[in-house]
Amino acid sequence: MPDAPETPTRSILITGCSSGIGHAAAHALAKRGWRVFATARAAADVTRLEEEGFEALPLDLADSDSIEAAVAAVQARTAGRLTALFNNGAYGQPGAVEDLTRAVLREQLETNLLGTHELTARVLPMMRAQGHGRIVHNSSVLGFAALPYRGAYICSKFALEGLTDTLRQELTGSGIHISLIQPGPIASRFRENAYQAFKANIDTTHSAHADTYRKVEARLASQEGKAPFTLGPEAVVDKLIHALESRRPKPRYAVTVPTHLFAALKRVLSTRGMDRVLLRSTRDERE
């Protein structure tokens, strides 16, 4: 009898693999037999990922040339077949909305929204040609619930959720499934990176929010403790695996208590009632 044909290796491209959720996802999926293309912006992180055994590629979501080169490399290495894409790369730009310059807001959107969109659009032809695929966007509880001093990040995630909902409808019948993961607080370098963005781009001295900024900066700079209900990145990875491997992936996956709680409250409270709850949840940051 002839040998049975080999099952094609499942392949995935993951953004933001230098640390946190992306790094944990790359390792978990590799252990499950996935061929992982792990990407990062910094050359040193790409080298480290290679040393960890991944097919590592440089990818900067704010740079169209970088996106094009990464997709071309994956396409060449896989003969044009890619099972999945996990859009995880993002950062948070703290600051009151009135203190966000147009350039700073554009920079946030370039990475968190426009780069993610461009990367997705570039891999979709491969998935359409093969007749199947999985796309997972890492959103946030802040993709549907607004909190003060996080306006740039919230803007990017609200927009990502709307774009994803539209794309999900447009992909109906294509064999390509798209899902959103909505984490609350997850242990990662997110706060450290947010602090660097805050220092670089917000004029705290001349702001109407100067008093609050002093408290926010102290919180961002602190290395002690975690936000309540913080989970490890494996909590997100568990949902990612379901989105990638289940026969019926969900459109949305909530992760952490705050995400479940805020989603439930948003369904039953008025806008003003929800504002009171959300402001209360951040009172310690502002007092």
XYZ file of C-alpha atoms in Angstrom:
287
model
C 0.000 0.000 0.000
C 1.284 3.507 -0.695
C 2.251 5.636 2.236
C -0.461 7.969 3.531
C 0.175 11.577 2.563
C 1.792 13.671 5.254
C -0.402 16.167 7.062
C 0.788 19.663 6.094
C 2.429 21.530 8.944
C 0.253 24.307 10.329
C 2.026 27.657 10.090
C 1.434 30.949 11.879
C 2.853 34.458 11.700
C 2.878 36.251 15.070
C 3.664 39.915 15.661
C 5.162 41.344 18.851
C 7.097 38.259 19.966
C 9.879 39.981 21.896
C 8.105 39.457 25.229
C 4.762 38.951 26.950
C 1.818 37.439 25.092
C 3.545 37.118 21.717
C 6.574 35.370 23.190
C 4.421 32.991 25.230
C 2.196 32.251 22.227
C 5.169 31.472 19.996
C 6.550 28.932 22.459
C 3.169 27.341 23.205
C 2.248 26.893 19.556
C 5.686 25.539 18.640
C 5.203 22.859 21.307
C 1.866 21.991 19.695
C 3.560 21.378 16.359
C 2.924 24.705 14.660
C 5.570 26.218 12.401
C 5.981 29.615 14.010
C 7.196 32.734 12.238
C 8.019 34.956 15.207
C 8.511 38.651 14.535
C 9.857 41.632 16.453
C 10.936 45.181 15.670
C 14.416 45.246 17.214
C 17.263 43.330 15.573
C 18.476 42.091 18.961
C 15.074 40.553 19.678
C 14.991 38.890 16.255
C 18.412 37.369 16.950
C 17.276 36.132 20.355
C 14.161 34.544 18.855
C 16.339 32.769 16.293
C 18.498 31.446 19.112
C 15.325 30.121 20.759
C 14.670 28.060 17.635
C 12.107 30.158 15.789
C 12.016 31.291 12.198
C 12.356 34.902 13.269
C 11.746 37.932 11.080
C 11.995 41.687 11.597
C 8.606 43.360 11.395
C 7.714 46.931 12.313
C 3.984 47.542 12.048
C 4.580 51.258 11.559
C 6.636 50.595 8.403
C 4.939 49.385 5.195
C 8.239 48.240 3.685
C 8.905 46.099 6.762
C 5.439 44.529 6.530
C 5.877 43.798 2.832
C 9.291 42.199 3.383
C 8.055 39.990 6.227
C 5.059 38.732 4.248
C 7.249 38.085 1.192
C 9.655 36.053 3.346
C 6.832 33.957 4.801
C 5.309 33.454 1.373
C 8.634 32.262 -0.041
C 9.338 29.894 2.849
C 5.862 28.332 2.846
C 5.275 28.179 -0.907
C 2.474 30.677 -0.426
C 0.571 28.803 2.272
C -0.060 30.298 5.707
C -2.528 28.765 8.128
C -2.878 31.614 10.602
C -1.979 35.149 11.635
C -1.916 36.394 15.225
C -1.873 40.188 15.298
C -0.490 40.780 18.768
C 1.993 43.644 18.359
C 0.850 46.923 19.937
C 1.770 49.503 22.567
C -0.072 51.951 24.805
C 0.337 55.736 24.650
C -0.889 57.251 27.938
C -2.072 60.838 28.179
C -5.219 62.940 28.356
C -6.964 63.279 25.008
C -6.425 67.048 24.913
C -2.667 66.522 25.335
C -2.311 64.128 22.400
C -0.828 65.850 19.390
C -1.923 64.780 15.947
C 1.513 63.230 15.370
C 1.415 61.216 18.605
C -2.081 59.909 17.900
C -1.084 59.038 14.334
C 1.923 57.082 15.627
C -0.335 55.064 17.938
C -2.719 54.281 15.097
C 0.086 53.403 12.668
C 1.183 50.518 14.872
C -1.978 49.350 16.613
C -4.464 49.775 13.773
C -3.100 50.657 10.351
C -0.116 48.315 10.469
C -2.301 45.494 11.729
C -4.767 46.173 8.914
C -2.058 46.279 6.261
C -0.479 43.034 7.447
C -3.882 41.331 7.487
C -4.704 42.546 3.983
C -1.371 41.229 2.697
C -1.833 37.694 4.050
C -5.478 37.345 3.030
C -4.682 36.520 -0.641
C -2.662 33.501 0.512
C -5.517 32.315 2.686
C -8.104 32.877 -0.044
C -5.994 30.911 -2.530
C -5.790 27.922 -0.174
C -9.443 28.224 0.846
C -8.947 28.489 4.600
C -7.202 30.454 7.339
C -7.425 31.822 10.845
C -6.798 35.439 11.841
C -6.751 36.483 15.482
C -6.468 40.091 16.627
C -5.355 40.803 20.170
C -7.673 43.601 21.250
C -8.371 44.626 24.858
C -11.036 45.327 27.440
C -10.279 48.876 26.274
C -11.640 47.911 22.884
C -15.146 48.445 24.245
C -14.744 50.205 27.625
C -13.123 53.639 27.893
C -10.949 54.724 30.816
C -9.364 58.142 31.392
C -5.789 58.877 30.229
C -5.748 55.973 27.785
C -7.460 57.704 24.854
C -4.901 56.967 22.143
C -4.785 53.254 22.908
C -8.565 53.088 23.311
C -9.043 54.849 19.978
C -6.874 52.250 18.258
C -8.628 49.279 19.866
C -12.193 50.569 19.386
C -11.356 51.065 15.708
C -9.724 47.630 15.464
C -12.865 45.991 16.817
C -15.086 47.777 14.303
C -12.772 46.918 11.419
C -12.674 43.288 12.552
C -16.454 43.009 12.829
C -16.757 44.299 9.270
C -14.053 41.970 7.951
C -15.693 38.989 9.658
C -18.877 39.671 7.697
C -16.966 40.136 4.452
C -15.143 36.814 4.933
C -18.370 34.837 5.261
C -18.155 31.706 3.107
C -14.429 32.087 2.398
C -13.243 29.459 4.877
C -11.284 32.167 6.698
C -12.268 32.841 10.312
C -11.357 35.965 12.274
C -11.528 36.358 16.054
C -10.832 39.025 18.665
C -9.235 38.366 22.047
C -10.059 40.962 24.713
C -7.615 40.752 27.631
C -7.755 42.858 30.741
C -4.565 43.220 32.816
C -1.888 40.734 31.715
C 1.622 40.451 33.147
C 3.945 41.841 30.461
C 6.224 44.758 29.583
C 3.192 46.795 28.513
C 3.390 49.190 31.473
C 7.132 49.693 31.025
C 6.670 50.533 27.340
C 3.722 52.809 28.126
C 5.850 54.729 30.601
C 8.505 55.331 27.952
C 5.855 56.591 25.506
C 4.389 58.830 28.209
C 7.758 60.436 28.987
C 8.587 60.913 25.320
C 5.330 62.416 24.082
C 3.342 64.128 26.838
C 4.085 67.664 28.062
C 3.154 67.203 31.700
C 4.343 70.596 32.909
C 1.930 72.761 30.935
C -1.085 70.449 31.030
C -4.365 71.054 32.832
C -3.854 67.478 34.079
C -0.430 68.105 35.643
C -1.457 67.006 39.148
C -2.917 63.747 37.884
C 0.107 63.140 35.659
C 2.390 63.158 38.676
C 0.358 60.294 40.132
C 0.130 58.492 36.804
C 3.882 58.769 36.299
C 4.567 57.413 39.766
C 2.298 54.444 39.019
C 3.847 53.758 35.617
C 7.371 54.031 37.004
C 6.650 51.729 39.942
C 7.885 48.177 39.669
C 5.915 47.056 42.695
C 2.687 45.073 42.559
C 0.253 44.410 39.767
C -3.139 45.678 38.773
C -5.977 43.729 40.399
C -6.964 40.513 38.612
C -3.739 40.421 36.585
C -3.174 37.087 34.837
C -0.158 35.633 33.088
C 0.111 35.620 29.289
C -0.852 31.936 29.229
C -4.461 33.031 29.889
C -4.480 34.706 26.476
C -2.648 31.805 24.849
C -5.383 29.399 25.975
C -7.983 31.474 24.100
C -5.674 31.822 21.108
C -5.351 28.045 20.817
C -9.135 27.679 20.751
C -9.443 30.392 18.106
C -6.824 28.662 15.957
C -7.715 25.008 16.422
C -11.440 24.797 17.198
C -13.812 23.846 14.394
C -16.039 26.749 15.446
C -13.872 29.625 16.695
C -15.665 32.362 18.592
C -15.850 35.935 17.281
C -14.685 37.208 20.705
C -12.783 35.779 23.651
C -12.888 37.654 26.968
C -9.889 37.231 29.272
C -9.681 38.327 32.950
C -12.392 39.339 35.402
C -12.493 43.045 34.398
C -13.298 42.155 30.781
C -16.178 39.889 31.754
C -17.450 42.373 34.337
C -17.295 45.478 32.141
C -18.946 43.649 29.246
C -21.835 42.582 31.476
C -22.227 46.055 32.989
C -22.169 47.737 29.594
C -25.173 45.658 28.550
C -27.306 46.787 31.492
C -26.112 50.244 32.564
C -26.792 53.611 31.024
C -23.857 55.552 29.591
C -23.682 57.746 32.698
C -23.927 54.700 34.947
C -21.105 53.010 33.077
C -18.999 56.168 33.335
C -19.403 56.138 37.116
C -18.253 52.520 37.316
C -15.265 53.087 35.050
C -14.175 56.264 36.820
C -14.453 54.493 40.169
C -12.215 51.715 38.873
C -9.417 54.215 38.184
C -9.934 56.482 41.209
C -6.746 55.312 42.938
C -4.720 56.394 39.892
C -6.103 59.932 40.038
C -6.076 60.585 43.791
